[in-house]
């Protein structure tokens, strides 16, 4: 079997001093509104994060990625930013931020913050200025305003859809009260797209990056990194025109607004800024692009790392995992980055639920992205009746343990260490918040089901999330998943994550792996350079393990027969 090698080596022991700390980090995503609430208003906050740093340290993660915490009306869960250089008063203050950042540093945990450069919120001062200013003004030119089609400009400039459903253009009322121009929004109407041709926009983001880097932030996660630049010539192509050109258009980097070649000029400039710091600030691109084009985002002259969502989109299947792993390690090597792995985040159905869905359900895997780069399928979530909860969790634990053995960065999402399932129908329509739900009604119930506040205790007010309620309703079954319920339980998912992450720290070495021949299509095994072997049985029939010392397994078993849907780590 081939030996797969990627570039640098990294030891977690020296993570704070090491400029390569990010290459094999375990990064824990915090969705701050749903993590921990310090003051009982039902909304998680920065003081809540600070209070839980001992928990994060015990968990054994290397870095926190903090989803947006900036002032926002929460039209899109904080990805609608009113002010890029401040903290949402609902979440705290800049002082709270500094306190949190310092406490993380003391605990030896790096901090990555989310940057949302494609669009601001419609409450951003610049957008308000644009609305109050005349057509053709400098203020309008920071966004994408166009005249409508039709005799009176009553039709949108093109028939493009927004990602969340509905049109990608919204008509405004001019300052004199007449119906006026249209502005572009790839996402919700509260998220007007910036005009990245405008040097003022570019300069402002450099200022924002510097603002947070100077405050001690170690890295950045770049939201929809593949959307910033646009080519909006006089006549816009129709949806049908774009579809007719198919994949070729994406592969040529010439789509009017997704994954254009010219976006990399922006990241080259950002990289120069990141490299002024010691250690250089890191960045990871959220880019739902064609696999062949991902390496550009991850290059050392660009952002340095890019998410790959391939494992997230794979079925629980040894063949699909094997192909994905080989391909992504090769890709990372070619770009000079380390690979990234992720199963869950705030945009997709939790993997413990996906793996318990009947294979026929599209959310079970495979089709998160509807064929085209950048056009994401926001999964119809749900802890539906047909979810096999036990099987889903068992497979999720096996998959996560496999991921922790892979070279590269592992990104985890808050609550997966508790084995949380997606919350489905327990969230009544009246309590839903996701714009995908409102813009898409009846088709897509949106992403609220993975954003329900965490259960820290088995009872009490909001299961210990805070002294008050919870901004999204928590179901009764959260009690069994709470940190309190799992603490000290050897077989709990929390104990598994802690054990695995601690071992990973000791064992993580050169970014290489060697695939092992197992003689079975449904068993995937690989060895890292120091004799650390990970074996996953994706099937149902047990598999005889190679000899060696058992370090950890995703489900308990006796003897040397690895049961189905289980991963074991063996030390030769
Ligand atoms: C990214 C975020 C998602 C958000 C969208 C628009 O995909 O992960 O939550 O809705 O960008 O900002
Ligand atoms: Ca709060």
XYZ file of C-alpha atoms and ligand atoms in Angstrom:
585
model
C 0.000 0.000 0.000
C 1.265 3.534 -0.738
C 2.879 5.690 1.855
C 1.318 9.124 1.860
C 3.486 11.971 2.963
C 2.771 15.618 3.469
C 5.224 18.316 4.292
C 6.155 19.477 7.747
C 6.202 17.733 11.073
C 4.737 19.073 14.234
C 4.692 18.124 17.862
C 1.807 19.325 20.000
C 4.012 19.646 23.038
C 5.426 22.895 21.729
C 2.193 24.196 20.269
C 2.344 27.713 21.681
C 5.801 28.514 20.337
C 5.543 26.605 17.103
C 4.659 28.617 13.960
C 3.296 25.351 12.534
C 0.904 24.842 15.433
C -2.092 24.850 13.090
C -0.927 22.007 10.867
C -2.234 19.216 13.066
C -4.358 21.076 15.583
C -7.632 19.845 17.035
C -9.839 22.911 16.611
C -13.100 23.215 18.538
C -15.802 25.402 17.014
C -17.778 27.492 19.470
C -21.069 28.923 18.304
C -21.087 31.532 21.057
C -24.812 32.153 21.383
C -25.360 28.497 22.168
C -22.309 27.571 24.239
C -22.729 29.013 27.743
C -24.791 31.930 29.075
C -23.300 33.810 32.023
C -26.136 36.232 32.821
C -29.364 34.317 32.275
C -30.709 36.193 29.242
C -30.859 32.915 27.321
C -28.028 33.884 24.972
C -24.556 32.450 25.291
C -21.834 35.059 25.737
C -18.096 35.626 25.983
C -18.017 35.451 29.776
C -19.730 32.073 29.354
C -16.848 30.935 27.146
C -14.263 32.199 29.632
C -15.977 30.336 32.459
C -15.784 27.084 30.502
C -12.098 27.236 29.579
C -11.278 24.540 32.178
C -13.716 22.274 30.306
C -11.982 23.033 26.997
C -8.593 22.358 28.538
C -9.766 18.999 29.916
C -11.194 18.124 26.541
C -7.698 18.448 25.114
C -8.245 20.720 22.131
C -5.493 22.921 20.702
C -7.547 25.843 19.430
C -10.984 27.421 19.564
C -12.690 28.757 16.449
C -15.213 31.318 17.588
C -18.144 31.877 15.221
C -19.184 35.555 14.832
C -19.598 37.497 18.061
C -19.878 40.929 16.422
C -22.847 43.296 16.789
C -25.649 41.788 14.747
C -29.435 41.628 14.483
C -28.954 37.845 14.031
C -30.780 37.698 10.735
C -28.289 34.913 9.945
C -27.016 33.819 13.339
C -24.349 36.541 13.488
C -23.096 36.102 9.902
C -24.796 39.453 9.322
C -22.244 41.797 10.863
C -23.108 45.388 11.827
C -19.617 46.340 12.963
C -16.510 44.247 12.313
C -14.410 45.733 15.075
C -16.635 45.346 18.093
C -18.435 42.810 20.273
C -22.199 42.369 20.240
C -23.476 43.949 23.473
C -25.682 40.852 23.885
C -22.456 38.812 24.081
C -20.262 41.184 26.055
C -17.689 43.890 25.525
C -14.222 44.239 24.032
C -12.896 43.912 27.582
C -14.699 40.582 27.894
C -13.090 39.577 24.631
C -9.622 40.471 25.908
C -10.280 38.610 29.132
C -11.357 35.519 27.196
C -8.403 35.739 24.792
C -5.942 36.038 27.679
C -7.509 33.170 29.602
C -7.322 30.959 26.517
C -3.688 31.893 26.059
C -2.955 31.017 29.682
C -4.651 27.654 29.143
C -2.451 27.039 26.077
C -5.380 27.226 23.652
C -5.115 29.195 20.396
C -7.929 31.474 19.235
C -9.345 31.650 15.710
C -12.101 34.141 14.901
C -14.580 34.172 12.058
C -14.300 36.914 9.420
C -17.311 37.552 7.172
C -16.011 39.503 4.168
C -18.526 38.749 1.432
C -21.342 40.789 2.934
C -22.120 43.015 5.862
C -25.486 43.295 7.522
C -28.017 45.783 6.233
C -27.574 47.659 9.534
C -23.876 48.282 8.891
C -23.146 52.011 8.855
C -21.916 51.794 5.246
C -25.105 50.179 4.047
C -27.232 52.739 5.841
C -25.155 55.459 4.166
C -25.654 53.753 0.817
C -29.424 53.769 1.249
C -29.411 57.460 2.183
C -27.135 58.428 -0.713
C -28.040 58.887 -4.370
C -27.561 56.405 -7.163
C -23.969 56.411 -8.417
C -22.603 57.814 -5.152
C -19.394 56.640 -3.497
C -21.486 55.227 -0.649
C -23.476 53.014 -3.029
C -20.279 51.871 -4.678
C -19.199 49.960 -1.571
C -22.004 47.494 -2.305
C -23.499 46.128 -5.515
C -26.340 48.341 -6.637
C -27.902 48.150 -10.093
C -30.927 49.477 -11.889
C -33.717 46.962 -12.369
C -34.924 45.663 -15.707
C -38.359 46.369 -17.194
C -39.907 49.713 -18.151
C -39.672 51.102 -14.647
C -36.848 49.051 -13.253
C -39.403 46.879 -11.525
C -37.651 43.596 -12.369
C -34.470 42.388 -10.657
C -31.220 42.808 -12.661
C -31.057 39.013 -13.084
C -33.071 35.959 -12.143
C -30.406 34.566 -9.812
C -31.452 32.840 -6.609
C -29.976 33.504 -3.203
C -28.418 30.557 -1.343
C -31.194 30.652 1.231
C -33.905 30.650 -1.450
C -35.754 33.521 -3.097
C -34.152 36.149 -5.345
C -30.550 37.332 -4.942
C -31.626 40.965 -5.478
C -33.671 43.289 -3.300
C -35.199 46.574 -4.400
C -34.725 49.631 -2.238
C -36.755 52.757 -1.709
C -34.743 55.828 -2.727
C -34.283 58.648 -0.183
C -37.070 60.600 -1.973
C -39.541 57.759 -1.377
C -39.660 56.378 -4.914
C -38.974 52.704 -5.723
C -35.340 52.544 -6.699
C -32.280 50.455 -7.417
C -31.650 46.849 -6.497
C -28.785 45.466 -4.429
C -27.268 42.024 -4.619
C -27.296 39.549 -1.740
C -26.075 35.995 -2.306
C -27.451 35.101 1.137
C -30.334 36.709 3.065
C -31.657 40.131 2.126
C -30.191 41.414 5.381
C -26.724 40.506 3.987
C -25.838 42.908 1.145
C -22.725 41.838 -0.794
C -19.717 44.131 -0.709
C -18.159 45.461 -3.891
C -14.635 44.043 -3.700
C -13.558 46.119 -6.707
C -13.690 49.081 -4.368
C -10.299 49.796 -2.714
C -12.095 51.251 0.297
C -13.658 47.843 1.029
C -10.268 46.168 0.698
C -8.599 48.656 3.011
C -11.326 48.320 5.618
C -10.883 44.555 5.863
C -7.128 44.915 6.255
C -7.912 47.222 9.150
C -10.278 44.638 10.658
C -7.755 41.807 10.353
C -5.101 43.963 11.989
C -7.509 44.992 14.735
C -8.035 41.380 15.849
C -4.481 40.194 15.150
C -3.210 43.033 17.370
C -5.581 41.835 20.096
C -3.813 38.485 20.111
C -6.035 36.473 17.798
C -3.977 33.601 16.341
C -5.966 32.882 13.205
C -9.014 33.526 11.079
C -11.744 31.415 9.543
C -12.844 33.097 6.338
C -16.564 32.862 5.681
C -17.592 32.005 2.090
C -14.050 32.775 0.990
C -14.958 31.878 -2.588
C -17.577 34.567 -3.119
C -15.949 37.977 -2.668
C -15.020 39.071 -6.183
C -17.665 39.355 -8.882
C -17.864 40.029 -12.566
C -21.105 41.853 -13.165
C -20.892 43.196 -16.707
C -23.624 45.237 -18.277
C -25.782 42.278 -19.286
C -25.960 39.620 -16.651
C -26.305 36.004 -17.747
C -29.509 34.267 -16.770
C -29.672 31.332 -14.406
C -30.266 29.112 -17.443
C -27.189 30.568 -19.228
C -25.067 29.780 -16.218
C -26.452 26.290 -15.865
C -25.920 25.574 -19.546
C -22.202 26.292 -19.152
C -22.119 23.728 -16.353
C -18.930 22.702 -14.616
C -16.661 24.260 -17.243
C -17.589 27.722 -16.049
C -16.510 26.892 -12.481
C -13.363 25.133 -13.588
C -12.351 28.166 -15.647
C -12.735 30.447 -12.611
C -15.127 32.584 -14.624
C -18.443 32.235 -12.841
C -19.856 35.729 -12.207
C -19.755 35.339 -8.433
C -18.437 31.962 -7.235
C -14.785 30.984 -6.885
C -13.361 33.443 -9.399
C -9.634 33.376 -10.043
C -9.338 37.045 -9.127
C -10.369 36.402 -5.493
C -6.842 35.179 -4.774
C -5.417 38.667 -5.202
C -7.240 39.574 -1.994
C -5.801 36.650 -0.074
C -2.262 37.334 -1.273
C -2.601 40.777 0.294
C -4.009 39.302 3.516
C -1.168 36.791 3.662
C 1.381 39.611 3.579
C -0.387 41.133 6.568
C -0.579 37.787 8.437
C 3.145 37.264 7.910
C 3.989 40.546 9.588
C 3.085 38.846 12.864
C 5.167 36.419 14.856
C 4.085 33.703 14.687
C 2.304 34.449 11.408
C -1.453 34.556 11.760
C -3.179 31.567 10.211
C -6.302 31.370 8.115
C -8.634 28.679 6.915
C -10.977 29.195 3.985
C -14.565 28.118 4.003
C -14.762 27.459 0.285
C -17.379 25.101 -1.096
C -15.533 24.803 -4.381
C -14.672 22.151 -6.895
C -12.009 19.910 -5.333
C -9.584 20.734 -8.156
C -9.674 24.411 -7.206
C -9.398 24.123 -3.437
C -5.597 24.123 -3.272
C -5.472 27.763 -4.400
C -7.134 28.829 -1.150
C -4.800 26.662 0.900
C -1.536 27.838 -0.660
C 1.114 29.424 1.592
C 0.824 32.603 -0.502
C -2.898 32.620 0.203
C -4.938 31.744 3.251
C -2.771 28.710 4.047
C -5.491 26.168 4.731
C -8.941 25.356 3.347
C -11.761 23.245 4.646
C -12.487 20.133 2.710
C -16.021 18.934 3.255
C -15.476 15.631 1.467
C -15.540 13.385 4.519
C -18.555 15.292 5.774
C -20.301 14.491 2.522
C -19.248 10.850 2.409
C -21.449 7.997 3.509
C -20.285 5.863 6.408
C -18.431 3.680 3.962
C -14.840 2.397 3.999
C -14.346 2.879 0.265
C -15.557 6.473 0.258
C -13.462 7.294 3.315
C -10.353 5.693 1.808
C -10.662 7.577 -1.484
C -11.347 10.851 0.279
C -8.408 10.515 2.632
C -5.915 9.609 -0.101
C -7.123 12.413 -2.359
C -7.084 15.073 0.325
C -3.672 14.203 1.690
C -2.271 14.383 -1.836
C -4.040 17.691 -2.377
C -2.699 19.129 0.866
C 0.787 18.079 -0.076
C 0.480 19.756 -3.443
C -0.684 23.034 -1.904
C 1.836 23.048 0.959
C -0.980 23.084 3.502
C -1.986 20.390 5.913
C -5.298 18.690 5.353
C -8.476 19.546 7.233
C -11.133 17.112 8.399
C -14.599 17.894 9.635
C -17.857 16.027 10.197
C -20.067 18.626 11.835
C -20.421 22.394 12.013
C -23.146 24.987 12.515
C -24.415 24.582 8.933
C -25.080 20.872 8.634
C -27.051 18.138 10.354
C -24.956 16.659 13.173
C -23.086 13.547 12.075
C -24.543 11.383 14.853
C -27.905 11.969 13.151
C -26.738 11.774 9.524
C -25.238 8.339 10.138
C -28.488 7.104 11.647
C -30.652 8.106 8.700
C -31.792 5.470 6.240
C -29.381 5.430 3.279
C -32.163 6.637 0.978
C -32.432 9.946 2.836
C -30.432 12.587 0.950
C -29.258 14.106 4.237
C -27.555 10.824 5.108
C -24.630 11.825 2.941
C -23.403 12.398 -0.540
C -25.505 15.302 -1.635
C -24.894 18.214 0.658
C -23.764 20.285 -2.245
C -26.209 20.283 -5.089
C -23.792 19.400 -7.846
C -22.372 22.841 -8.375
C -19.501 24.421 -6.581
C -20.633 26.849 -3.977
C -24.280 26.009 -4.202
C -24.743 24.362 -0.908
C -27.609 22.224 0.118
C -28.546 23.423 3.566
C -29.670 20.122 4.880
C -33.181 19.435 5.931
C -32.455 18.635 9.541
C -34.470 16.515 11.833
C -34.395 13.935 14.551
C -37.063 12.276 12.509
C -38.723 9.066 13.554
C -36.644 7.139 11.072
C -33.305 8.068 12.650
C -31.605 5.115 14.280
C -30.143 7.121 17.150
C -28.038 4.324 18.574
C -26.480 3.335 15.270
C -25.925 6.971 14.320
C -23.987 7.652 17.503
C -21.997 4.450 17.277
C -20.891 5.277 13.743
C -20.215 8.925 14.639
C -17.897 7.842 17.442
C -16.086 5.467 15.077
C -15.745 8.182 12.430
C -14.494 10.798 14.906
C -11.893 8.448 16.347
C -10.701 7.716 12.819
C -10.484 11.450 12.115
C -8.365 12.065 15.212
C -5.808 9.574 13.877
C -5.435 11.328 10.527
C -2.566 13.684 9.716
C -3.765 17.294 9.497
C -6.213 19.442 11.445
C -9.380 18.025 12.967
C -12.225 20.516 13.313
C -14.893 19.623 15.857
C -18.159 21.327 16.536
C -19.434 22.039 20.026
C -21.681 19.258 21.301
C -20.299 16.469 19.131
C -18.132 15.477 22.097
C -21.427 14.902 23.926
C -22.754 12.712 21.126
C -25.553 15.196 20.507
C -28.127 14.425 17.872
C -29.727 17.066 15.682
C -32.820 18.563 17.308
C -35.738 18.213 14.909
C -39.435 18.631 15.411
C -38.890 19.587 19.067
C -38.208 23.079 17.726
C -41.606 24.512 16.843
C -41.808 26.645 13.703
C -42.522 29.650 15.891
C -39.132 29.284 17.593
C -37.033 28.815 14.453
C -34.400 31.445 13.642
C -32.584 30.339 10.508
C -33.271 32.497 7.436
C -32.980 29.330 5.345
C -36.184 28.175 7.053
C -38.059 31.391 6.330
C -36.868 31.906 2.773
C -37.320 28.270 1.865
C -40.379 27.366 3.809
C -41.588 23.813 3.494
C -38.450 22.649 1.694
C -35.675 23.077 4.195
C -36.166 23.334 7.937
C -32.769 24.949 8.248
C -29.872 24.776 10.643
C -31.388 25.541 14.051
C -31.312 21.858 14.997
C -27.519 21.855 15.389
C -27.464 25.240 17.141
C -29.461 24.421 20.256
C -27.653 25.511 23.462
C -25.464 22.841 25.042
C -26.612 20.767 28.027
C -24.063 21.103 30.825
C -26.166 19.561 33.599
C -28.883 16.920 33.556
C -31.494 19.180 35.078
C -31.994 22.734 36.198
C -32.608 25.824 34.213
C -31.705 25.247 30.537
C -29.639 22.173 31.499
C -26.950 24.370 32.968
C -26.533 26.454 29.817
C -27.168 29.456 32.025
C -29.181 30.714 34.983
C -32.109 31.582 32.693
C -33.732 30.034 29.638
C -32.407 29.113 26.228
C -32.895 31.040 22.977
C -33.765 27.795 21.180
C -35.802 25.146 23.015
C -33.826 22.180 24.354
C -35.517 18.787 24.194
C -35.932 16.567 27.279
C -33.472 13.991 25.967
C -30.655 16.555 26.312
C -30.473 15.472 29.981
C -28.867 12.171 28.983
C -26.277 13.944 26.817
C -25.222 16.514 29.392
C -21.637 16.977 30.500
C -22.775 16.097 34.020
C -24.336 12.814 32.888
C -21.175 11.799 31.016
C -18.539 12.988 33.467
C -16.697 10.000 34.963
C -18.581 7.500 32.769
C -15.893 5.500 31.069
C -17.976 4.626 28.024
C -19.466 8.064 27.463
C -18.763 9.988 24.285
C -17.190 12.776 26.333
C -14.744 10.328 27.919
C -13.938 8.914 24.490
C -13.142 12.369 23.085
C -10.985 13.247 26.083
C -9.043 10.009 25.907
C -8.594 10.200 22.150
C -7.513 13.850 22.114
C -5.000 13.263 24.901
C -3.528 10.290 23.040
C -3.502 12.217 19.771
C -1.343 14.867 21.425
C 1.211 12.287 22.413
C 1.121 10.310 19.188
C 0.757 12.977 16.515
C 3.959 13.014 14.526
C 5.054 13.510 10.907
C 2.151 14.223 8.577
C 2.267 10.843 6.947
C 0.252 7.685 6.917
C 0.532 4.279 5.371
C -2.639 2.516 4.306
C -2.721 -1.114 5.393
C -4.118 -4.016 3.438
C -6.968 -5.459 5.479
C -8.358 -8.007 3.045
C -11.792 -6.536 3.611
C -13.568 -3.833 1.607
C -15.420 -2.607 4.663
C -12.385 -2.251 6.948
C -10.055 0.728 6.704
C -6.706 0.670 8.494
C -3.691 2.941 8.396
C -0.461 3.322 10.312
C 1.271 6.500 11.370
C 5.091 6.580 11.472
C 5.463 5.626 15.143
C 3.533 2.387 14.933
C 0.234 3.987 15.841
C -2.441 2.148 13.868
C -6.078 3.062 13.435
C -8.528 0.394 12.285
C -12.174 1.089 11.457
C -14.712 -1.589 10.786
C -17.462 0.038 8.710
C -19.307 -3.240 8.273
C -21.256 -5.507 10.590
C -19.042 -8.596 10.723
C -16.250 -8.491 13.308
C -12.645 -8.122 12.174
C -9.536 -9.631 13.712
C -7.234 -6.855 14.832
C -3.497 -6.847 14.159
C -1.423 -7.619 17.230
C -0.436 -4.773 19.497
C -1.621 -2.856 22.512
C -5.166 -1.464 22.363
C -4.976 2.274 23.107
C -8.610 3.260 22.747
C -11.737 2.149 20.922
C -14.883 3.987 19.918
C -17.112 1.282 21.434
C -16.182 -1.283 24.071
C -15.329 -4.868 23.080
C -13.464 -7.838 24.507
C -10.650 -9.830 22.917
C -9.155 -8.944 19.552
C -12.286 -9.048 17.400
C -13.252 -5.531 16.353
C -17.047 -5.313 16.117
C -18.902 -3.469 13.348
C -19.109 0.332 13.297
C -16.086 0.596 15.585
C -12.617 2.158 15.433
C -9.673 0.983 17.502
C -6.201 2.427 17.899
C -3.422 -0.107 18.318
C 0.193 0.544 19.264
C 2.534 -1.915 17.640
C -21.186 30.556 5.784
C -21.595 30.281 7.210
C -23.075 30.211 7.284
C -23.652 31.525 6.811
C -23.147 31.884 5.417
C -23.404 33.324 5.092
O -21.469 29.501 4.960
O -20.960 29.126 7.675
O -23.514 29.942 8.578
O -25.042 31.455 6.784
O -21.752 31.727 5.314
O -22.580 34.167 5.828
Ca -26.018 35.956 28.065
